């Protein structure tokens, strides 16, 4: 689990909010986790962890609503692995 | 409107740089290509120290009294490549790390907090442009900001909204051409002199950040004089009345994510104020060590007295601790590690409180001399107080750090 994209994102959120239990499908906005400070941390985490740059047009709430959505976002932006 | 009409409309100085930038404003592709290759080595702490000792320290008290930093120094900062050395080489910067940037701002803060304040807000605007700017925006503004041909200012606070940024009343309305900006910003560092304002306003779906050239019709600047500290940082109230901006004025995303532009930009400002506070403590230590070795009371130098030694030892300890906290925040920034945001809050909280405490002790060690304009410690004392208010006041730091403690360790 931990080495999947969703697993890494979940682990980051769990690390920042040790008392919370969230599933990959939970809407983290409606659970009240998101403030602008955590949003910034989340963006920095995704960019660093997955080696991507989030363009302005992808910084929309729907892309960050759930762990699954964030994993999909990373999948879209991550460079294709080189063919072997 | 012609360039000269623009100049007359704003009533501001229009030099060759501004003329060129107005042309660039019309045609972004005309950014001078010779700006893109740095011609001098990247600045570092040693270069900044030498610069500050030669051009800043000997004049800082006079500037404080005048309430102004002379253009000559602003030009020299540009020549030394100190305005925004972290910008990439493509736009004329040096790509210096955040750790080194912190060291540079510490050195400048040691010499003069007003000059450091100008660097802080310019850094915030330049960093936001690099982080969130489109290619067109970078081409339009990047080279001039890197060179210091254009100076940036950060416009968030309003007469009725400081810490409470939810109460902003400045509005940015969508128009067919772009944006219409209305409102008044207060306490704007370098507002008297800056050319490019990064303005935060209430947009259709949350706060938006707009890049507003000073020469835009409808912008007026009212100097604020006689502040307690950072007296030479050329504060102003800046009013925007029906300022029409093209769509390209918007920096970063709109909607909920737009709050990130503010968070990220404030993080950089906080970092600069934190290291600037370290500079103030170091300046206090330098001044007090010197004074305590020369001043005699009852036949012995002040430095022989245990109570004075206690003050000096606390300064030494705190300057080291604050510097380490700042270095850690800088290191995490260079790694792109999200932990930098809390690390910066903690560093700023510690460093600004320590600066205020030690600047007060520095005046105490100097006695009446410390209250006079003949010694710089009175200036350090006034400047240090400001550090506890700007870029997240001490109360807001405590609230944020306590929330982090609760989030991490609470049950
Ligand atoms: C020299 C100087 C330069 C500045 N430069 C700029 C600039 O370039 N750009 C810009 O946008 N702004 C600038 N500012 C403004 C600065 O950011 C604000 O002063 C700061 O955010 C505090 O806001 P305020 O002064 O409105 O205080 P208020 O928000 O009115 O707060 C008053 C006091 O109440 C405390 N307080 C507020 N909320 C709480 C709470 N919830 N719990 C406990 N205490 C609380 C505050 O910490 C403060 O001590 C500058 C200010 C100074 C003094």
Coordinates of C-alpha atoms and ligand atoms in Angstrom, one line a residue:
Chain A
X1 CA 0.0 0.0 0.0
X2 CA 2.7 2.5 1.1
X3 CA 4.6 2.3 -2.2
X4 CA 1.6 3.2 -4.3
X5 CA 0.9 6.8 -5.2
X6 CA -2.3 6.8 -3.2
X7 CA -0.5 5.1 -0.3
X8 CA 2.2 7.8 -0.2
X9 CA -0.4 10.5 -0.3
X10 CA -2.4 8.9 2.5
X11 CA 0.8 8.5 4.6
X12 CA 1.6 12.2 4.2
X13 CA -1.9 13.2 5.3
X14 CA -1.8 10.8 8.2
X15 CA 1.6 12.2 9.2
X16 CA 0.2 15.7 9.2
X17 CA -3.0 14.7 11.0
X18 CA -2.1 11.7 13.2
X19 CA -5.5 11.8 15.0
X20 CA -7.6 11.5 11.8
X21 CA -8.6 8.4 10.0
X22 CA -9.4 9.0 6.3
X23 CA -10.0 6.6 3.4
X24 CA -8.9 7.2 -0.1
X25 CA -12.5 8.2 -1.0
X26 CA -13.1 10.7 1.9
X27 CA -13.6 14.3 0.9
X28 CA -10.8 16.0 2.9
X29 CA -12.4 19.4 2.3
X30 CA -15.7 18.4 3.8
X31 CA -13.8 16.9 6.8
X32 CA -12.4 20.3 7.4
X33 CA -8.7 19.5 7.0
X34 CA -7.8 22.0 4.4
X35 CA -6.6 25.4 5.1
X36 CA -4.3 27.4 2.9
X37 CA -1.3 26.4 4.9
X38 CA -2.0 22.7 4.5
X39 CA -3.0 23.2 0.9
X40 CA 0.5 24.7 0.3
X41 CA 2.1 21.8 2.1
X42 CA 0.1 19.3 0.1
X43 CA 1.2 20.9 -3.2
X44 CA 4.8 21.0 -2.1
X45 CA 4.6 17.3 -1.1
X46 CA 3.1 16.2 -4.4
X47 CA 5.7 18.1 -6.4
X48 CA 8.6 16.9 -4.4
X49 CA 7.5 13.3 -3.8
X50 CA 6.5 12.6 -7.4
X51 CA 8.8 14.9 -9.3
X52 CA 6.0 16.9 -10.9
X53 CA 5.2 20.5 -11.3
X54 CA 1.5 21.4 -10.8
X55 CA 0.5 24.0 -13.4
X56 CA -2.0 26.7 -12.3
X57 CA -4.8 25.1 -14.3
X58 CA -4.6 21.9 -12.3
X59 CA -4.7 23.7 -9.0
X60 CA -8.5 23.3 -8.7
X61 CA -10.3 22.0 -5.7
X62 CA -11.7 18.9 -7.4
X63 CA -8.2 17.6 -8.0
X64 CA -7.4 17.6 -4.3
X65 CA -10.8 16.5 -2.9
X66 CA -9.8 12.9 -2.2
X67 CA -6.6 10.8 -2.1
X68 CA -7.8 9.0 -5.2
X69 CA -8.3 12.2 -7.1
X70 CA -4.8 13.4 -6.1
X71 CA -3.3 10.1 -7.2
X72 CA -5.0 10.5 -10.6
X73 CA -3.6 14.0 -10.8
X74 CA -0.1 12.7 -10.2
X75 CA -0.7 9.9 -12.8
X76 CA -1.6 12.5 -15.4
X77 CA 1.4 14.8 -14.7
X78 CA 4.1 12.2 -14.0
X79 CA 6.5 11.8 -16.9
X80 CA 6.0 8.5 -18.7
X81 CA 8.7 6.0 -17.5
X82 CA 11.3 5.5 -20.2
X83 CA 10.7 2.3 -22.3
X84 CA 13.1 -0.5 -21.5
Chain B
X1 CA -2.2 56.6 -24.2
X2 CA 1.5 57.4 -25.0
X3 CA 4.3 56.7 -22.7
X4 CA 4.6 60.4 -21.9
X5 CA 0.9 60.7 -21.2
X6 CA 1.3 57.8 -18.8
X7 CA 4.2 59.5 -17.1
X8 CA 2.2 62.7 -16.7
X9 CA -0.9 60.9 -15.5
X10 CA 1.0 59.2 -12.7
X11 CA 3.2 62.2 -11.9
X12 CA 6.0 59.8 -11.2
X13 CA 9.6 59.7 -12.3
X14 CA 9.9 58.0 -15.6
X15 CA 13.4 57.0 -16.4
X16 CA 14.8 55.0 -19.2
X17 CA 14.1 51.8 -17.4
X18 CA 10.5 52.7 -17.0
X19 CA 10.2 53.7 -20.6
X20 CA 11.7 50.4 -21.6
X21 CA 9.3 48.5 -19.3
X22 CA 6.3 50.3 -20.6
X23 CA 7.4 49.3 -24.1
X24 CA 7.8 45.7 -22.8
X25 CA 4.3 46.0 -21.3
X26 CA 3.0 46.6 -24.8
X27 CA 5.3 44.0 -26.4
X28 CA 6.6 41.4 -23.9
X29 CA 9.0 39.9 -26.4
X30 CA 11.0 43.1 -26.3
X31 CA 12.7 42.2 -22.9
X32 CA 16.3 43.1 -23.4
X33 CA 18.3 39.9 -24.2
X34 CA 21.5 41.3 -22.5
X35 CA 19.8 40.9 -19.1
X36 CA 19.6 37.1 -19.4
X37 CA 23.3 36.3 -18.8
X38 CA 24.6 37.1 -15.3
X39 CA 28.0 38.9 -15.7
X40 CA 29.2 38.6 -12.1
X41 CA 29.6 35.7 -9.7
X42 CA 26.6 34.7 -7.7
X43 CA 26.4 36.7 -4.4
X44 CA 26.9 34.9 -1.1
X45 CA 27.2 35.7 2.6
X46 CA 30.8 37.0 2.2
X47 CA 30.0 39.3 -0.7
X48 CA 26.9 40.6 1.1
X49 CA 28.9 41.2 4.3
X50 CA 31.5 43.2 2.4
X51 CA 28.8 45.2 0.6
X52 CA 26.9 45.9 3.9
X53 CA 30.0 46.9 5.7
X54 CA 31.1 49.3 3.0
X55 CA 27.8 50.8 1.7
X56 CA 25.2 50.2 4.4
X57 CA 26.5 50.2 8.0
X58 CA 28.2 53.7 7.8
X59 CA 25.0 55.3 6.6
X60 CA 22.1 53.4 8.2
X61 CA 21.6 55.9 11.1
X62 CA 21.4 58.8 8.7
X63 CA 18.9 57.0 6.5
X64 CA 16.8 56.2 9.6
X65 CA 16.7 59.9 10.4
X66 CA 16.0 60.9 6.8
X67 CA 13.2 58.3 6.6
X68 CA 14.5 57.3 3.2
X69 CA 17.0 55.0 1.4
X70 CA 18.8 56.9 -1.4
X71 CA 18.5 55.8 -5.0
X72 CA 22.3 55.5 -5.1
X73 CA 22.1 52.5 -2.7
X74 CA 19.2 50.9 -4.5
X75 CA 21.3 51.1 -7.7
X76 CA 24.3 49.6 -5.9
X77 CA 22.2 46.7 -4.7
X78 CA 21.3 46.0 -8.3
X79 CA 24.9 46.2 -9.4
X80 CA 25.8 43.7 -6.7
X81 CA 23.1 41.4 -7.9
X82 CA 21.4 41.4 -4.5
X83 CA 17.8 42.2 -5.4
X84 CA 16.6 38.7 -6.4
X85 CA 19.6 36.5 -6.8
X86 CA 17.5 33.3 -6.4
X87 CA 15.8 34.0 -9.8
X88 CA 17.0 31.6 -12.5
X89 CA 19.8 32.7 -14.9
X90 CA 17.3 32.7 -17.8
X91 CA 15.9 35.9 -16.4
X92 CA 19.1 37.4 -15.2
X93 CA 19.3 35.9 -11.6
X94 CA 21.9 33.6 -10.2
X95 CA 19.7 30.7 -9.0
X96 CA 21.2 31.0 -5.5
X97 CA 19.7 28.6 -2.9
X98 CA 17.2 29.7 -0.3
X99 CA 19.8 28.9 2.3
X100 CA 22.2 31.4 0.8
X101 CA 19.5 33.9 0.2
X102 CA 18.8 33.7 4.0
X103 CA 22.4 34.4 4.7
X104 CA 22.4 37.4 2.4
X105 CA 19.3 38.9 4.0
X106 CA 20.8 38.3 7.5
X107 CA 23.8 40.3 6.5
X108 CA 21.7 43.1 5.2
X109 CA 19.5 43.0 8.3
X110 CA 22.6 43.3 10.4
X111 CA 23.4 46.6 8.6
X112 CA 19.9 48.1 8.2
X113 CA 16.5 46.6 8.7
X114 CA 15.0 49.2 6.4
X115 CA 17.1 48.1 3.5
X116 CA 16.4 44.5 4.4
X117 CA 12.7 45.3 4.4
X118 CA 13.0 46.5 0.8
X119 CA 14.7 43.3 -0.1
X120 CA 12.0 41.3 1.7
X121 CA 9.1 42.7 -0.3
X122 CA 11.0 42.6 -3.5
X123 CA 11.8 39.0 -2.8
X124 CA 8.2 38.2 -2.1
X125 CA 7.1 39.6 -5.5
X126 CA 9.9 38.1 -7.4
X127 CA 9.4 34.7 -5.8
X128 CA 5.7 34.7 -6.4
X129 CA 6.4 35.5 -10.0
X130 CA 8.8 32.7 -10.4
X131 CA 6.6 30.2 -8.5
X132 CA 3.2 31.1 -10.1
X133 CA 3.9 33.2 -13.1
X134 CA 3.2 32.2 -16.7
X135 CA 5.9 32.3 -19.3
X136 CA 4.5 35.6 -20.6
X137 CA 4.5 37.2 -17.1
X138 CA 8.1 35.9 -16.4
X139 CA 9.2 37.4 -19.7
X140 CA 7.5 40.7 -19.0
X141 CA 8.7 41.2 -15.5
X142 CA 11.5 38.7 -14.6
X143 CA 14.6 40.4 -16.0
X144 CA 13.7 43.9 -14.6
X145 CA 13.0 42.4 -11.2
X146 CA 16.2 40.4 -11.2
X147 CA 18.2 43.5 -12.0
X148 CA 16.3 45.8 -9.7
X149 CA 15.4 48.0 -12.6
X150 CA 11.8 47.5 -11.3
X151 CA 11.2 47.2 -7.6
X152 CA 8.3 45.2 -6.2
X153 CA 6.0 45.8 -3.2
X154 CA 3.6 43.5 -1.4
X155 CA 0.1 44.8 -0.9
X156 CA -2.0 42.9 1.5
X157 CA -2.8 45.0 4.6
X158 CA -5.6 47.5 4.6
X159 CA -6.7 50.2 7.0
X160 CA -9.2 47.7 8.4
X161 CA -7.5 44.4 7.8
X162 CA -4.1 43.3 9.0
X163 CA -3.8 39.9 10.7
X164 CA -7.5 39.3 9.7
X165 CA -7.0 38.7 6.0
X166 CA -10.6 37.4 5.7
X167 CA -11.7 41.0 6.1
X168 CA -10.0 42.4 3.0
X169 CA -12.3 44.9 1.2
X170 CA -10.2 45.6 -1.9
X171 CA -12.1 44.0 -4.8
X172 CA -11.0 42.6 -8.1
X173 CA -13.9 42.3 -10.5
X174 CA -13.8 40.3 -13.7
X175 CA -14.3 42.4 -16.9
X176 CA -14.3 41.6 -20.6
X177 CA -10.7 42.7 -20.8
X178 CA -9.4 41.4 -17.5
X179 CA -9.9 43.0 -14.1
X180 CA -11.1 46.1 -12.4
X181 CA -9.3 46.8 -9.1
X182 CA -10.7 49.0 -6.3
X183 CA -9.5 49.5 -2.7
X184 CA -6.8 50.9 -0.4
X185 CA -3.7 49.2 0.9
X186 CA -1.9 50.5 3.9
X187 CA 1.6 50.1 5.5
X188 CA 3.1 49.1 2.1
X189 CA 6.9 48.8 2.5
X190 CA 8.6 50.6 -0.3
X191 CA 5.2 51.8 -1.5
X192 CA 6.8 55.2 -2.0
X193 CA 9.3 53.9 -4.5
X194 CA 8.2 50.5 -5.9
X195 CA 7.2 50.1 -9.5
X196 CA 5.3 46.8 -9.4
X197 CA 2.6 46.0 -6.7
X198 CA 1.5 42.5 -6.0
X199 CA -2.0 43.2 -4.8
X200 CA -4.3 40.8 -2.9
X201 CA -8.0 41.4 -3.5
X202 CA -11.3 39.8 -3.0
X203 CA -12.1 38.1 -6.4
X204 CA -15.2 36.3 -7.6
X205 CA -14.2 33.0 -5.9
X206 CA -11.8 33.9 -3.1
X207 CA -8.6 36.0 -2.9
X208 CA -6.8 36.7 -6.1
X209 CA -3.2 38.1 -6.6
X210 CA -2.7 40.8 -9.2
X211 CA 0.4 42.3 -10.6
X212 CA -0.3 46.1 -10.8
X213 CA 2.3 48.5 -12.4
X214 CA 2.5 51.7 -10.4
X215 CA 1.9 53.7 -13.5
X216 CA -1.5 52.2 -14.1
X217 CA -4.2 55.0 -14.3
X218 CA -6.1 55.1 -11.0
X219 CA -3.1 54.2 -8.7
X220 CA -2.2 56.8 -6.1
X221 CA 0.5 56.7 -3.5
X222 CA 0.5 58.5 -0.2
X223 CA 3.7 58.4 1.8
X224 CA 3.6 57.3 5.5
X225 CA 6.2 59.0 7.6
X226 CA 7.4 58.8 11.2
X227 CA 7.0 55.1 11.9
X228 CA 8.5 53.7 15.1
X229 CA 10.9 51.4 13.3
X230 CA 12.3 50.5 9.9
X231 CA 11.8 54.2 9.4
X232 CA 13.6 54.4 6.0
X233 CA 11.6 51.6 4.4
X234 CA 9.5 54.2 2.6
X235 CA 6.0 53.0 3.6
X236 CA 3.0 54.2 1.8
X237 CA -0.8 53.9 1.5
X238 CA -1.6 52.8 -2.0
X239 CA -5.1 53.4 -3.4
X240 CA -6.5 51.7 -6.4
X241 CA -9.5 53.5 -7.9
X242 CA -11.1 51.8 -11.0
X243 CA -7.7 50.4 -12.0
X244 CA -8.3 48.5 -15.3
X245 CA -5.9 45.6 -15.8
X246 CA -5.5 43.1 -18.6
X247 CA -6.2 39.4 -18.0
X248 CA -2.5 38.8 -17.7
X249 CA -2.4 40.7 -14.4
X250 CA -3.6 37.6 -12.5
X251 CA -0.8 35.7 -10.8
X252 CA -1.4 32.1 -10.0
X253 CA -4.7 30.1 -9.8
X254 CA -8.1 31.5 -9.0
X255 CA -10.6 29.8 -6.8
X256 CA -9.7 28.0 -3.6
X257 CA -6.1 27.4 -4.6
X258 CA -5.5 31.1 -5.0
X259 CA -5.0 31.2 -1.2
X260 CA -1.8 29.3 -1.8
X261 CA -0.2 32.3 -3.6
X262 CA -0.7 34.3 -0.4
X263 CA 0.5 31.5 1.9
X264 CA 3.6 30.8 -0.2
X265 CA 4.5 34.5 -0.6
X266 CA 4.1 35.2 3.1
X267 CA 6.3 32.2 3.8
X268 CA 9.1 33.8 1.9
X269 CA 8.5 37.1 3.6
X270 CA 8.5 35.4 7.0
X271 CA 11.8 33.7 6.2
X272 CA 13.4 37.0 5.2
X273 CA 12.1 38.7 8.4
X274 CA 13.4 35.7 10.5
X275 CA 16.9 36.0 9.1
X276 CA 16.7 39.8 9.3
X277 CA 16.0 39.4 13.0
X278 CA 19.1 37.2 13.3
X279 CA 21.0 40.1 11.7
X280 CA 19.6 42.5 14.4
X281 CA 20.7 40.2 17.2
X282 CA 24.2 40.0 15.6
X283 CA 24.3 43.8 15.3
X284 CA 23.4 44.1 19.0
X285 CA 26.1 41.7 19.9
X286 CA 28.7 43.5 17.8
X287 CA 27.7 46.8 19.3
X288 CA 27.5 45.6 22.9
X289 CA 30.8 43.7 22.8
X290 CA 32.5 46.7 21.6
X291 CA 30.9 49.1 24.0
X292 CA 31.3 46.8 27.0
X293 CA 35.0 46.5 26.4
X294 CA 35.5 50.3 26.3
X295 CA 33.0 51.7 28.8
X296 CA 34.3 51.9 32.4
X297 CA 32.3 51.9 35.6
X298 CA 33.9 52.1 39.0
X299 CA 37.3 51.4 37.4
X300 CA 36.4 48.3 35.5
X301 CA 35.1 47.7 32.0
X302 CA 31.4 46.8 31.7
X303 CA 32.4 43.4 30.3
X304 CA 33.9 42.4 33.7
X305 CA 30.5 42.7 35.4
X306 CA 28.6 39.5 35.8
X307 CA 25.2 41.0 35.0
X308 CA 26.5 42.4 31.7
X309 CA 28.2 39.1 31.0
X310 CA 24.8 37.4 31.5
X311 CA 23.2 39.6 28.8
X312 CA 26.1 39.1 26.4
X313 CA 26.1 35.3 26.9
X314 CA 22.3 35.2 26.2
X315 CA 22.8 37.2 23.0
X316 CA 25.5 34.8 21.8
X317 CA 23.3 31.8 22.6
X318 CA 20.2 33.1 21.0
X319 CA 21.9 34.4 17.8
X320 CA 23.3 30.9 17.3
X321 CA 20.0 29.2 18.0
X322 CA 18.0 31.6 15.8
X323 CA 20.5 31.2 13.0
X324 CA 20.3 27.5 13.1
X325 CA 16.5 27.6 13.1
X326 CA 16.6 29.8 10.0
X327 CA 19.2 27.6 8.3
X328 CA 17.0 24.6 8.8
X329 CA 14.0 26.4 7.3
X330 CA 16.2 27.4 4.3
X331 CA 17.5 23.9 3.9
X332 CA 14.0 22.5 3.8
X333 CA 13.0 25.1 1.3
X334 CA 15.9 24.1 -1.0
X335 CA 14.7 20.5 -0.7
X336 CA 11.1 21.5 -1.6
X337 CA 10.1 19.9 1.7
X338 CA 6.7 21.0 3.0
X339 CA 8.0 21.0 6.5
X340 CA 9.7 24.3 5.7
X341 CA 6.5 26.1 6.2
X342 CA 6.2 25.3 9.9
X343 CA 10.0 25.5 10.3
X344 CA 9.8 29.0 9.0
X345 CA 7.0 30.0 11.5
X346 CA 9.1 28.6 14.4
X347 CA 12.3 30.3 13.1
X348 CA 10.5 33.7 12.7
X349 CA 8.8 33.4 16.1
X350 CA 12.0 32.6 17.9
X351 CA 14.2 35.1 16.0
X352 CA 11.9 38.1 16.2
X353 CA 11.2 37.7 19.9
X354 CA 14.9 37.2 20.6
X355 CA 15.7 40.3 18.5
X356 CA 13.2 42.4 20.5
X357 CA 14.6 41.1 23.8
X358 CA 18.3 41.6 22.9
X359 CA 17.8 45.0 21.3
X360 CA 16.2 46.1 24.6
X361 CA 19.2 44.7 26.5
X362 CA 21.5 46.4 24.0
X363 CA 20.0 49.8 24.9
X364 CA 20.3 48.8 28.6
X365 CA 24.0 48.0 28.3
X366 CA 24.6 51.3 26.5
X367 CA 22.8 53.3 29.2
X368 CA 22.0 56.9 28.2
X369 CA 24.2 56.5 25.1
X370 CA 21.9 53.8 24.0
X371 CA 19.0 56.2 24.0
X372 CA 20.9 58.7 21.9
X373 CA 21.3 58.9 18.1
X374 CA 25.0 58.6 18.5
X375 CA 24.8 54.8 18.9
X376 CA 22.9 52.5 16.6
X377 CA 21.3 50.4 19.3
X378 CA 18.3 52.7 19.6
X379 CA 17.6 52.0 16.0
X380 CA 18.0 48.3 16.5
X381 CA 15.5 48.5 19.4
X382 CA 12.9 50.3 17.3
X383 CA 13.4 48.1 14.3
X384 CA 13.3 44.9 16.4
X385 CA 9.8 45.8 17.7
X386 CA 8.5 45.9 14.1
X387 CA 9.8 42.3 13.6
X388 CA 7.3 41.1 16.2
X389 CA 4.4 42.6 14.2
X390 CA 5.1 42.0 10.5
X391 CA 4.8 38.8 8.5
X392 CA 2.7 37.1 11.2
X393 CA 2.6 38.9 14.5
X394 CA 3.9 37.1 17.6
X395 CA 0.3 36.3 18.6
X396 CA -0.5 34.7 15.3
X397 CA 2.8 32.8 15.4
X398 CA 1.8 31.4 18.8
X399 CA -1.6 30.5 17.6
X400 CA -0.2 28.7 14.5
X401 CA 2.5 26.9 16.4
X402 CA 0.1 25.8 19.1
X403 CA -2.3 24.5 16.5
X404 CA 0.6 22.5 15.1
X405 CA 1.3 21.1 18.5
X406 CA -2.3 20.1 19.0
X407 CA -2.5 18.5 15.5
X408 CA 0.7 16.5 16.1
X409 CA 0.7 15.6 19.8
X410 CA -2.8 16.3 21.1
X411 CA -5.0 13.4 22.0
Ligands
LIG1 C1 6.9 48.7 9.4 C2 5.7 47.9 8.8 C3 5.8 47.5 7.5 C4 4.8 46.8 6.9 N1 4.8 46.5 5.6 C5 3.8 45.9 5.0 C6 3.8 45.5 3.6 O1 4.8 45.7 2.9 N2 2.7 45.0 3.1 C7 1.6 44.7 3.8 O2 0.6 44.2 3.3 N3 1.5 45.0 5.2 C8 2.6 45.6 5.8 N4 2.6 45.9 7.1 C9 1.3 45.6 7.9 C10 1.5 44.3 8.8 O3 1.5 43.2 8.0 C11 0.4 44.4 9.8 O4 0.6 45.4 10.6 C12 0.3 43.1 10.5 O5 -0.3 42.1 9.7 C13 -0.7 43.2 11.8 O6 -1.9 43.7 11.4 P1 -2.5 45.0 12.1 O7 -1.4 46.0 12.3 O8 -3.7 45.4 11.3 O9 -2.9 44.5 13.5 P2 -4.3 43.8 13.9 O10 -4.7 42.8 13.0 O11 -5.3 44.9 14.2 O12 -3.9 43.2 15.3 C14 -3.7 44.0 16.5 C15 -3.1 43.1 17.6 O13 -3.9 42.1 17.9 C16 -3.3 40.8 17.7 N5 -4.2 39.8 17.3 C17 -4.8 39.7 16.1 N6 -5.6 38.6 16.0 C18 -5.4 38.0 17.2 C19 -5.9 36.7 17.7 N7 -6.7 36.0 17.0 N8 -5.5 36.4 19.0 C20 -4.7 37.2 19.7 N9 -4.2 38.3 19.3 C21 -4.5 38.7 18.0 C22 -2.2 41.1 16.7 O14 -1.1 40.2 16.9 C23 -1.8 42.5 17.1 O15 -0.8 42.4 18.2 C24 3.6 46.5 7.7 C25 3.6 46.9 9.1 C26 4.6 47.6 9.6 C27 4.5 48.1 11.0

